[in-house]
């Protein structure tokens, strides 16, 4: 059984050259649906029809307006087509919109198509031959060079069978669209159907959509559910790349969706106000394009105003190619590899276009050379190097696989294979299954962390280490998972040691001078002998002829070693003394069952100043539990 194939063909050409009549003659569908179109006899907005051919081939036809005032609408429909039907009236020949529509198709990199010479009943055969020669010269350096040119007459039916055969033959040669990619449907129409609600239509650019799928309306961040799907008028459980698709959205108001929005899985795309791209100015553009010129930026079905910044020059001449950065006045959702078209602000004419390269461009301090090199790599490098470049620019923060899917033209399976290839080459490191960091960033973070530890030990020779969180903060607030992985690797190779919350170089050893040794030993002796009634830190240091409080580095040395334990603010006990005190309290409770502040005072021979904090300390250590003013043994 032959697999079903869907190909989208789009009309192009000057107003009143018979595009809509041609589509009606081919398909039986009148694509002029608006009352104004009927009244004025011209196509204003997009129209849609289809042909079903033998062997499971369906040719979807997008009929676009030819009037210069409606080129914006034409652009909304032409972005998803596989084949161009350039329609030229035999009695008039090539006209201004013929050239502009051809330039648009060329800029969008439509791969193939044909020319249909309409209204041949209004022209003499010799004149038709002259027009064919004129058209062939027009197409000589375009994607339509050498394409079929089929004369037809809708009025007499002449040439229509040949046209349909030629169209079907070209459609069979169109390569299938990838399904291993994020499902994307740029919206070209929105309407409501009584009893069903909001319906959007568009050409499914990639991937698959199925009934009951959760989707998001980008860039509006509106969540919805696919209630139903139709492909050329028939309800279907799934739609695949290349099909003209109508999507019934559940949970979305009509006012919440507009032409230019994109339907895709939740979180799959990144709305952006900044896009880097190749930039080609048409050879017949009316004037050079200067940096910061305002243009109309068309991508998918969306039009948005933008300022163009040129990467390596101040202006681009007609016919030249360079790289551009577009500062968009409203967010768009595109993927690298998408083609776009720009039209001048005034007069409104098509002047150029190119390929989107980066929708989350990095900031470069010195833009010119570095940015051009970055974009050249994204344009020309093999896929693995493109993924690596995005990870390199992400630095120590790394990127999740979902971020990479939204920033690259690769589907999930292809991206996973590319990431595995980069890991095997040790170019990137996986933080977890869905998060990756470039090796250069990992190496920089490692060097930075070790340098920070060296500086810390040099400035604080008597401290056993720096807190883990402080070290992470000094290392540029590295992502917690990434930093934890780094410390684990440094510990595994014996470079650092972590003890509780403290991190130190494995080589770091505290060395005391004889005087410092005297003070430390003296402090320990004072607290050891004081037992249950220790002095405050300032007093203990004073007895040894040293000025300071509990923040004194020699005092903190004993605290860090847990030879002195804080029971309350400015109240420290020797660890051995606390063990003895606890033993006495536990023995008392085993005999008496409960103990109060007065009992502790008598048991230890201390004042209330020490008794109350000690009782609270043993509560916190889960030795005792409070009952009113008294304590009992826990458990």
XYZ file of C-alpha atoms in Angstrom:
635
model
C 0.000 0.000 0.000
C 1.412 3.420 -0.999
C 2.012 5.770 1.953
C -0.050 8.961 1.955
C 1.860 12.087 0.967
C 0.884 15.712 1.420
C 2.456 18.547 -0.553
C 1.569 22.236 -0.239
C 1.497 24.299 -3.432
C 1.058 28.070 -3.356
C -0.031 30.485 -6.045
C 1.987 33.626 -6.712
C 1.602 36.436 -9.193
C 0.136 39.818 -10.076
C -3.424 40.874 -9.280
C -6.105 39.837 -11.798
C -3.883 37.274 -13.514
C -6.411 34.553 -12.714
C -4.953 32.750 -9.678
C -8.278 32.188 -7.914
C -10.095 31.185 -11.109
C -7.309 28.735 -11.868
C -7.587 27.123 -8.410
C -11.373 26.850 -8.810
C -10.973 25.223 -12.251
C -8.473 22.717 -10.834
C -10.212 21.848 -7.567
C -13.812 23.036 -7.806
C -13.257 25.242 -4.728
C -13.818 28.992 -4.795
C -11.113 30.272 -2.413
C -12.568 33.809 -2.284
C -14.657 33.380 0.864
C -14.959 36.969 2.164
C -17.983 39.108 1.137
C -15.580 41.942 0.257
C -13.660 39.608 -2.065
C -16.903 38.677 -3.838
C -17.927 42.318 -4.109
C -14.589 43.645 -5.366
C -13.632 40.616 -7.463
C -10.141 40.419 -5.984
C -8.468 38.140 -3.458
C -7.768 39.978 -0.199
C -6.805 37.154 2.155
C -5.569 33.594 1.953
C -7.747 30.900 0.422
C -7.358 27.135 0.563
C -8.242 24.155 -1.641
C -6.893 20.674 -2.353
C -6.458 18.026 -5.036
C -6.492 14.301 -4.349
C -4.331 12.334 -6.797
C -3.899 8.572 -7.257
C -1.388 6.790 -5.023
C -2.300 8.650 -1.813
C -0.965 12.037 -2.992
C -2.830 15.102 -1.738
C -1.853 18.537 -3.056
C -2.944 21.320 -0.725
C -3.244 24.650 -2.534
C -2.820 28.031 -0.845
C -4.239 30.852 -2.939
C -2.610 34.182 -2.076
C -3.681 37.754 -2.881
C -1.860 39.443 -5.751
C -2.617 43.093 -4.978
C 0.401 45.041 -3.688
C -1.634 46.198 -0.663
C -2.086 42.575 0.446
C 1.482 41.243 0.099
C 1.508 41.054 3.920
C -1.319 38.503 3.670
C 0.468 36.744 0.799
C 3.571 36.334 3.014
C 1.460 34.734 5.764
C 0.498 31.942 3.387
C 3.590 31.385 1.298
C 5.957 30.425 4.137
C 4.773 26.827 4.401
C 4.645 25.864 0.735
C 6.688 23.208 -1.066
C 5.878 24.215 -4.667
C 5.272 27.605 -6.248
C 2.654 28.104 -8.966
C 3.744 31.384 -10.554
C 0.655 32.589 -12.401
C 1.165 35.036 -15.284
C -1.598 36.249 -17.580
C -0.681 35.601 -21.197
C -2.327 38.840 -22.356
C -0.333 41.026 -19.934
C 2.936 39.189 -19.256
C 5.313 39.932 -16.377
C 4.038 42.666 -13.999
C 5.351 44.303 -10.765
C 3.789 41.798 -8.338
C 5.000 38.945 -10.552
C 8.536 40.090 -9.811
C 7.901 40.769 -6.101
C 6.168 37.410 -5.500
C 8.977 35.627 -7.374
C 11.553 37.442 -5.203
C 9.668 36.408 -2.060
C 9.576 32.763 -3.140
C 13.286 32.985 -3.934
C 14.069 34.517 -0.502
C 12.040 31.807 1.240
C 14.116 29.168 -0.589
C 11.128 27.385 -2.093
C 12.803 24.535 -3.941
C 10.708 24.039 -7.068
C 7.589 25.004 -8.955
C 6.176 25.870 -12.321
C 4.733 28.740 -14.327
C 1.101 28.796 -15.426
C 0.310 31.123 -18.332
C -3.380 31.922 -17.862
C -5.937 33.626 -20.121
C -4.401 32.148 -23.284
C -7.818 32.526 -24.921
C -7.214 36.296 -24.838
C -3.859 36.183 -26.653
C -2.660 35.107 -30.067
C -0.404 31.989 -30.182
C 2.599 34.060 -31.354
C 2.099 36.448 -28.443
C 1.940 33.523 -26.009
C 5.298 32.310 -27.342
C 6.801 35.775 -26.859
C 5.519 35.846 -23.257
C 7.005 32.382 -22.636
C 10.412 33.651 -23.828
C 10.100 36.736 -21.628
C 9.218 34.571 -18.610
C 12.135 32.204 -19.280
C 14.524 35.196 -19.212
C 12.974 36.420 -15.936
C 13.471 32.992 -14.332
C 16.993 32.367 -15.675
C 18.800 32.990 -12.369
C 16.059 31.862 -9.994
C 14.925 28.571 -8.468
C 12.406 28.302 -11.331
C 15.068 28.347 -14.074
C 14.142 25.669 -16.643
C 10.844 24.861 -14.897
C 7.733 23.769 -16.834
C 5.704 26.616 -18.358
C 2.139 25.459 -19.023
C -0.313 27.647 -21.008
C -3.958 27.258 -19.882
C -7.354 28.785 -20.349
C -9.861 28.465 -17.539
C -12.566 29.619 -19.950
C -11.976 26.874 -22.584
C -10.309 24.255 -20.343
C -7.259 24.176 -22.625
C -4.088 23.013 -20.801
C -5.804 22.132 -17.500
C -5.161 18.342 -17.778
C -1.491 18.986 -18.621
C -1.259 21.436 -15.707
C -2.669 18.881 -13.277
C -0.309 16.164 -14.555
C 2.711 18.472 -14.297
C 1.724 19.583 -10.803
C 1.311 15.964 -9.664
C 4.688 15.002 -11.176
C 6.454 17.872 -9.375
C 4.658 17.012 -6.109
C 5.900 13.415 -6.179
C 9.496 14.745 -6.283
C 9.088 16.903 -3.158
C 10.973 15.318 -0.219
C 8.909 14.492 2.859
C 9.038 16.830 5.841
C 10.750 15.644 9.043
C 8.519 14.212 11.752
C 11.373 13.939 14.323
C 11.045 17.602 15.124
C 9.048 19.826 17.425
C 5.480 20.109 16.145
C 4.939 23.672 14.887
C 1.878 25.174 13.277
C 2.153 28.894 12.389
C -1.412 30.226 12.506
C -2.734 31.871 9.328
C -6.469 31.872 10.142
C -8.504 32.003 13.375
C -12.284 31.639 13.621
C -15.004 30.117 15.778
C -17.316 27.240 14.968
C -20.627 27.111 16.830
C -20.615 24.255 19.314
C -16.837 23.734 18.995
C -15.183 27.044 19.845
C -11.878 28.377 18.581
C -10.336 26.879 15.425
C -6.956 27.801 13.962
C -5.499 26.738 10.629
C -2.013 26.599 9.164
C 0.519 24.336 7.500
C 2.067 21.939 10.024
C 5.736 22.807 9.471
C 7.218 19.819 11.320
C 6.407 17.002 13.739
C 2.955 15.600 14.526
C -0.175 16.787 16.323
C -2.760 14.438 17.800
C -6.193 14.831 19.348
C -5.918 15.385 23.151
C -2.341 16.730 22.881
C -1.504 19.570 25.262
C -0.242 22.587 23.312
C 0.752 26.186 23.892
C -0.086 29.291 21.874
C 3.229 31.113 21.404
C 4.289 33.769 22.212
C 1.170 34.328 24.349
C 1.926 31.568 26.884
C -1.691 30.345 26.598
C -2.134 26.627 27.307
C -4.724 24.591 25.432
C -5.802 21.092 24.481
C -6.339 19.778 20.942
C -10.047 18.990 20.913
C -10.132 17.988 17.254
C -8.123 17.966 14.022
C -9.148 18.267 10.374
C -7.083 17.808 7.231
C -8.744 19.128 4.022
C -12.183 18.857 5.537
C -11.904 15.413 7.152
C -11.613 14.769 10.895
C -8.361 12.890 11.680
C -6.797 11.547 14.904
C -3.343 12.893 13.955
C -1.846 15.429 11.565
C 1.712 15.276 10.294
C 4.302 17.641 8.839
C 3.321 19.122 5.477
C -0.446 18.957 5.972
C -2.777 21.933 5.935
C -4.358 21.445 9.328
C -7.328 22.871 11.216
C -6.970 22.605 14.995
C -9.931 22.947 17.360
C -8.434 24.382 20.571
C -10.180 23.633 23.849
C -9.938 26.237 26.613
C -8.893 29.167 24.401
C -10.982 32.224 23.591
C -11.040 33.463 19.988
C -9.533 36.792 21.102
C -6.536 34.980 22.642
C -5.116 33.823 19.269
C -4.093 35.788 16.188
C -2.489 35.185 12.816
C 1.258 35.027 13.429
C 0.986 32.956 16.627
C 2.464 29.456 16.666
C 0.909 26.268 18.070
C 3.516 23.920 19.578
C 4.015 21.641 22.610
C 4.200 23.524 25.935
C 7.605 25.095 26.527
C 8.933 23.957 23.138
C 9.695 27.426 21.744
C 11.420 30.547 23.062
C 9.740 33.897 22.295
C 12.465 36.367 21.371
C 12.935 40.079 20.751
C 16.388 39.533 19.277
C 17.311 37.364 16.285
C 20.589 36.927 14.406
C 20.419 35.867 10.769
C 22.007 35.840 7.351
C 20.887 38.923 5.439
C 20.588 39.192 1.665
C 19.514 42.466 0.067
C 17.787 42.005 -3.292
C 19.750 43.237 -6.304
C 16.806 45.450 -7.314
C 16.256 46.877 -3.804
C 15.612 50.629 -4.242
C 18.506 51.726 -1.982
C 21.163 50.421 0.443
C 20.007 49.193 3.858
C 21.657 51.099 6.703
C 22.307 50.031 10.294
C 19.320 50.845 12.539
C 16.904 51.152 9.592
C 13.353 50.173 10.525
C 11.961 47.235 8.513
C 8.974 44.897 8.393
C 10.176 41.450 9.480
C 8.104 38.488 8.214
C 8.705 34.972 9.599
C 6.208 32.115 9.496
C 2.838 33.869 9.391
C 3.986 36.759 11.594
C 4.830 40.334 10.656
C 6.604 42.538 13.212
C 8.479 45.814 12.998
C 12.216 45.620 13.665
C 15.480 47.561 13.661
C 18.276 45.944 11.715
C 21.844 46.030 13.071
C 24.590 45.022 10.662
C 27.346 42.874 12.161
C 30.354 43.961 10.111
C 29.414 47.221 8.365
C 27.242 50.309 8.518
C 25.236 49.611 5.368
C 24.597 46.820 2.869
C 24.295 47.527 -0.863
C 21.677 45.913 -3.144
C 22.789 42.410 -4.116
C 25.123 42.012 -1.103
C 24.971 39.350 1.634
C 26.063 39.749 5.290
C 24.888 38.963 8.834
C 22.255 41.021 10.646
C 20.815 41.292 14.133
C 17.151 42.220 14.352
C 15.772 44.052 17.391
C 12.095 43.124 17.187
C 9.333 45.374 18.491
C 7.176 42.392 19.508
C 8.191 38.812 20.364
C 8.308 36.158 17.646
C 8.736 32.384 17.875
C 11.047 30.950 15.239
C 13.715 28.264 14.994
C 17.167 28.474 13.430
C 16.861 27.455 9.786
C 13.579 29.331 9.318
C 13.576 31.686 6.347
C 12.357 35.260 6.748
C 11.594 38.211 4.465
C 12.037 41.929 5.132
C 10.110 44.759 3.517
C 11.035 48.407 3.769
C 9.082 50.636 6.155
C 8.194 53.099 3.391
C 7.540 52.581 0.570
C 6.383 49.094 1.470
C 8.309 46.832 -0.892
C 10.153 43.553 -0.440
C 13.893 44.277 -0.133
C 15.540 41.138 1.237
C 15.570 38.220 3.627
C 17.657 35.350 4.869
C 17.915 32.472 7.321
C 17.439 32.755 11.080
C 20.603 31.497 12.825
C 20.144 32.294 16.531
C 17.028 33.187 18.519
C 18.829 33.582 21.872
C 22.001 35.363 20.739
C 24.879 35.744 23.212
C 26.213 39.172 24.129
C 29.670 39.892 22.777
C 31.701 42.754 24.258
C 33.398 43.301 20.910
C 30.612 42.429 18.537
C 32.107 42.649 15.053
C 34.616 39.824 14.660
C 33.466 37.554 17.490
C 29.783 37.750 16.533
C 30.542 37.213 12.833
C 32.637 34.132 13.678
C 29.822 32.806 15.898
C 27.229 33.276 13.153
C 29.474 31.846 10.434
C 29.857 28.700 12.530
C 26.080 28.427 13.080
C 25.525 28.859 9.331
C 28.160 26.508 7.937
C 29.420 24.067 10.612
C 28.317 20.415 10.924
C 25.369 19.836 13.307
C 27.504 18.603 16.252
C 29.605 21.782 16.120
C 26.449 23.924 16.056
C 25.211 22.270 19.275
C 28.694 22.606 20.795
C 28.799 26.322 19.936
C 25.515 26.966 21.770
C 26.856 25.154 24.830
C 30.171 27.018 24.621
C 28.362 30.381 24.599
C 26.129 29.298 27.517
C 29.205 29.172 29.784
C 29.088 27.705 33.287
C 25.270 27.818 33.413
C 25.068 25.184 30.679
C 21.855 24.412 28.819
C 19.093 21.873 29.258
C 18.119 19.667 26.322
C 14.781 21.523 26.115
C 16.661 24.842 25.706
C 18.787 23.324 22.946
C 15.695 22.010 21.148
C 14.272 25.552 21.144
C 17.556 27.020 19.848
C 18.527 24.520 17.158
C 16.812 23.071 14.067
C 17.278 19.457 15.211
C 14.552 17.081 16.347
C 14.701 15.297 19.735
C 16.259 12.061 18.428
C 18.868 13.845 16.307
C 19.744 16.212 19.148
C 20.158 13.321 21.582
C 22.547 11.594 19.156
C 24.548 14.806 18.680
C 24.864 15.289 22.434
C 26.050 11.698 22.860
C 28.627 12.305 20.115
C 29.880 15.426 21.922
C 30.073 13.571 25.256
C 32.090 10.750 23.699
C 34.485 13.365 22.289
C 34.655 14.867 25.830
C 33.613 18.233 24.413
C 30.641 18.486 26.799
C 29.737 17.081 30.193
C 26.285 15.893 31.277
C 25.232 17.346 34.629
C 22.252 15.023 34.507
C 20.358 13.310 31.688
C 18.924 16.614 30.398
C 21.538 19.239 31.318
C 24.873 19.836 29.591
C 27.945 22.045 30.102
C 30.792 22.673 27.669
C 34.169 21.310 28.753
C 35.773 24.774 28.463
C 33.236 26.155 30.942
C 33.767 23.186 33.292
C 37.544 23.674 33.114
C 37.181 27.427 33.766
C 34.936 26.796 36.757
C 37.393 24.214 38.116
C 40.370 26.591 37.768
C 38.372 29.468 39.254
C 37.254 27.370 42.243
C 40.779 26.140 43.006
C 42.151 29.694 42.686
C 39.467 30.961 45.091
C 40.413 28.277 47.629
C 44.098 29.173 47.363
C 43.347 32.866 47.949
C 41.042 32.034 50.847
C 43.644 29.860 52.577
C 46.293 32.515 52.066
C 44.077 35.211 53.594
C 42.685 32.939 56.351
C 45.505 30.562 57.303
C 43.852 29.605 60.590
C 40.453 28.687 59.127
C 39.875 25.085 58.196
C 37.904 25.961 55.058
C 35.285 28.134 53.384
C 31.582 27.414 53.485
C 30.328 25.617 50.401
C 27.698 28.280 49.663
C 30.170 31.158 50.026
C 32.560 29.415 47.634
C 29.734 28.877 45.098
C 28.763 32.545 45.422
C 32.340 33.693 44.806
C 32.512 31.399 41.753
C 29.933 33.544 39.958
C 26.889 31.916 41.600
C 27.482 28.732 39.603
C 24.394 26.549 39.180
C 23.990 24.387 42.277
C 23.922 21.055 40.414
C 26.896 22.005 38.258
C 28.888 23.166 41.303
C 28.008 20.028 43.263
C 29.222 17.881 40.354
C 32.495 19.861 40.239
C 33.142 19.476 43.981
C 32.381 15.759 43.769
C 34.938 15.415 40.948
C 37.550 17.441 42.901
C 36.981 15.290 45.978
C 37.174 12.100 43.913
C 40.605 13.004 42.556
C 41.832 14.097 46.004
C 42.199 17.801 45.194
C 39.756 19.113 47.811
C 38.210 17.911 51.052
C 34.710 18.670 52.280
C 33.906 18.350 55.966
C 30.349 19.160 56.894
C 29.709 22.497 55.147
C 33.390 23.459 54.894
C 35.488 23.053 51.731
C 39.293 23.210 51.687
C 42.187 22.237 49.489
C 43.443 18.783 50.434
C 46.917 20.286 50.793
C 45.778 22.926 53.305
C 47.098 22.394 56.850
C 46.716 24.843 59.734
C 50.160 25.696 61.173
C 50.344 27.629 64.435
C 53.208 29.720 65.755
C 54.380 28.900 69.301
C 52.437 31.922 70.602
C 49.254 30.880 68.772
C 49.679 27.332 70.067
C 49.932 28.721 73.647
C 46.676 30.655 73.252
C 44.760 27.728 71.716
C 45.909 25.299 74.397
C 45.191 27.891 77.084
C 41.658 28.483 75.828
C 40.930 24.771 75.684
C 42.280 24.314 79.209
C 40.171 27.178 80.580
C 36.936 25.782 79.126
C 37.801 22.188 80.010
C 38.409 23.022 83.655
C 35.400 25.420 83.853
C 33.064 22.471 83.301
C 29.429 23.580 83.578
C 30.226 27.256 84.287
C 32.477 28.478 81.437
C 33.561 32.126 81.004
C 32.498 34.127 77.953
C 34.982 34.144 75.045
C 36.204 37.707 75.674
C 36.960 36.906 79.306
C 38.764 33.664 78.444
C 40.938 35.414 75.845
C 41.653 38.218 78.324
C 43.040 35.742 80.863
C 45.631 34.787 78.232
C 46.526 38.419 77.449
C 44.620 38.488 74.142
C 41.961 41.008 73.151
C 38.971 39.689 71.189
C 35.535 38.077 71.168
C 34.177 34.772 69.891
C 35.064 35.977 66.365
C 38.770 35.809 67.184
C 40.363 33.397 64.703
C 42.080 31.315 67.415
C 38.808 30.968 69.315
C 37.037 30.033 66.071
C 39.703 27.414 65.456
C 38.466 25.514 68.511
C 34.837 26.001 67.438
C 35.583 24.690 63.921
C 37.320 21.650 65.449
C 34.229 21.144 67.644
C 36.356 21.192 70.742
C 34.179 24.108 71.853
C 30.417 23.898 71.242
C 28.003 26.827 71.160
C 25.045 26.279 73.480
C 23.706 29.800 73.238
C 24.903 33.143 71.876
C 28.349 33.853 73.427
C 27.989 30.756 75.655
C 30.412 27.945 74.743
C 31.189 24.686 76.556
C 34.059 22.303 76.093
C 32.842 19.210 74.218
C 34.151 16.839 76.935
C 32.482 18.935 79.653
C 29.155 18.742 77.813
C 29.432 14.940 77.632
C 29.951 14.788 81.400
C 27.043 17.185 82.006
C 24.769 15.122 79.769
C 25.731 11.922 81.576
C 24.783 13.494 84.913
C 21.439 14.790 83.607
C 20.527 11.436 82.022
C 21.455 9.526 85.207
C 19.331 11.922 87.269
C 16.354 11.502 84.929
C 16.598 7.737 84.974
C 16.259 7.855 88.738
C 13.893 10.837 89.243
C 12.007 10.672 85.905
C 11.917 14.487 85.504
C 14.090 17.519 86.109
C 13.540 21.279 86.467
C 15.799 24.376 86.434
C 16.335 24.263 90.211
C 17.304 20.573 89.998
C 19.877 21.345 87.263
C 21.333 24.163 89.390
C 21.721 21.833 92.359
C 22.971 18.897 90.260
C 25.685 20.905 88.513
C 26.308 23.603 91.099
C 25.632 26.418 88.611
C 23.387 29.493 88.389
C 20.223 29.852 86.323
C 22.396 31.651 83.690
C 23.823 28.238 82.748
C 20.987 25.910 83.792
C 18.314 27.259 81.401
C 20.527 27.294 78.231
C 21.751 23.759 79.058
C 18.181 22.455 79.382
C 17.257 24.074 76.031
C 20.407 22.636 74.439
C 19.547 19.082 75.517
C 16.035 19.616 74.121
C 17.547 20.615 70.771
C 19.843 17.558 70.849
C 16.750 15.375 71.371
C 18.048 14.108 74.729
C 15.121 15.584 76.664
C 11.626 16.804 75.904
C 9.904 19.695 77.657
C 6.752 19.241 79.699
C 5.726 22.576 81.215
C 8.732 23.898 83.106
C 10.268 20.451 83.514
C 11.979 17.904 81.246
C 11.788 14.156 80.836
C 13.976 11.770 78.824
C 12.949 11.608 75.162
C 11.903 8.134 74.038
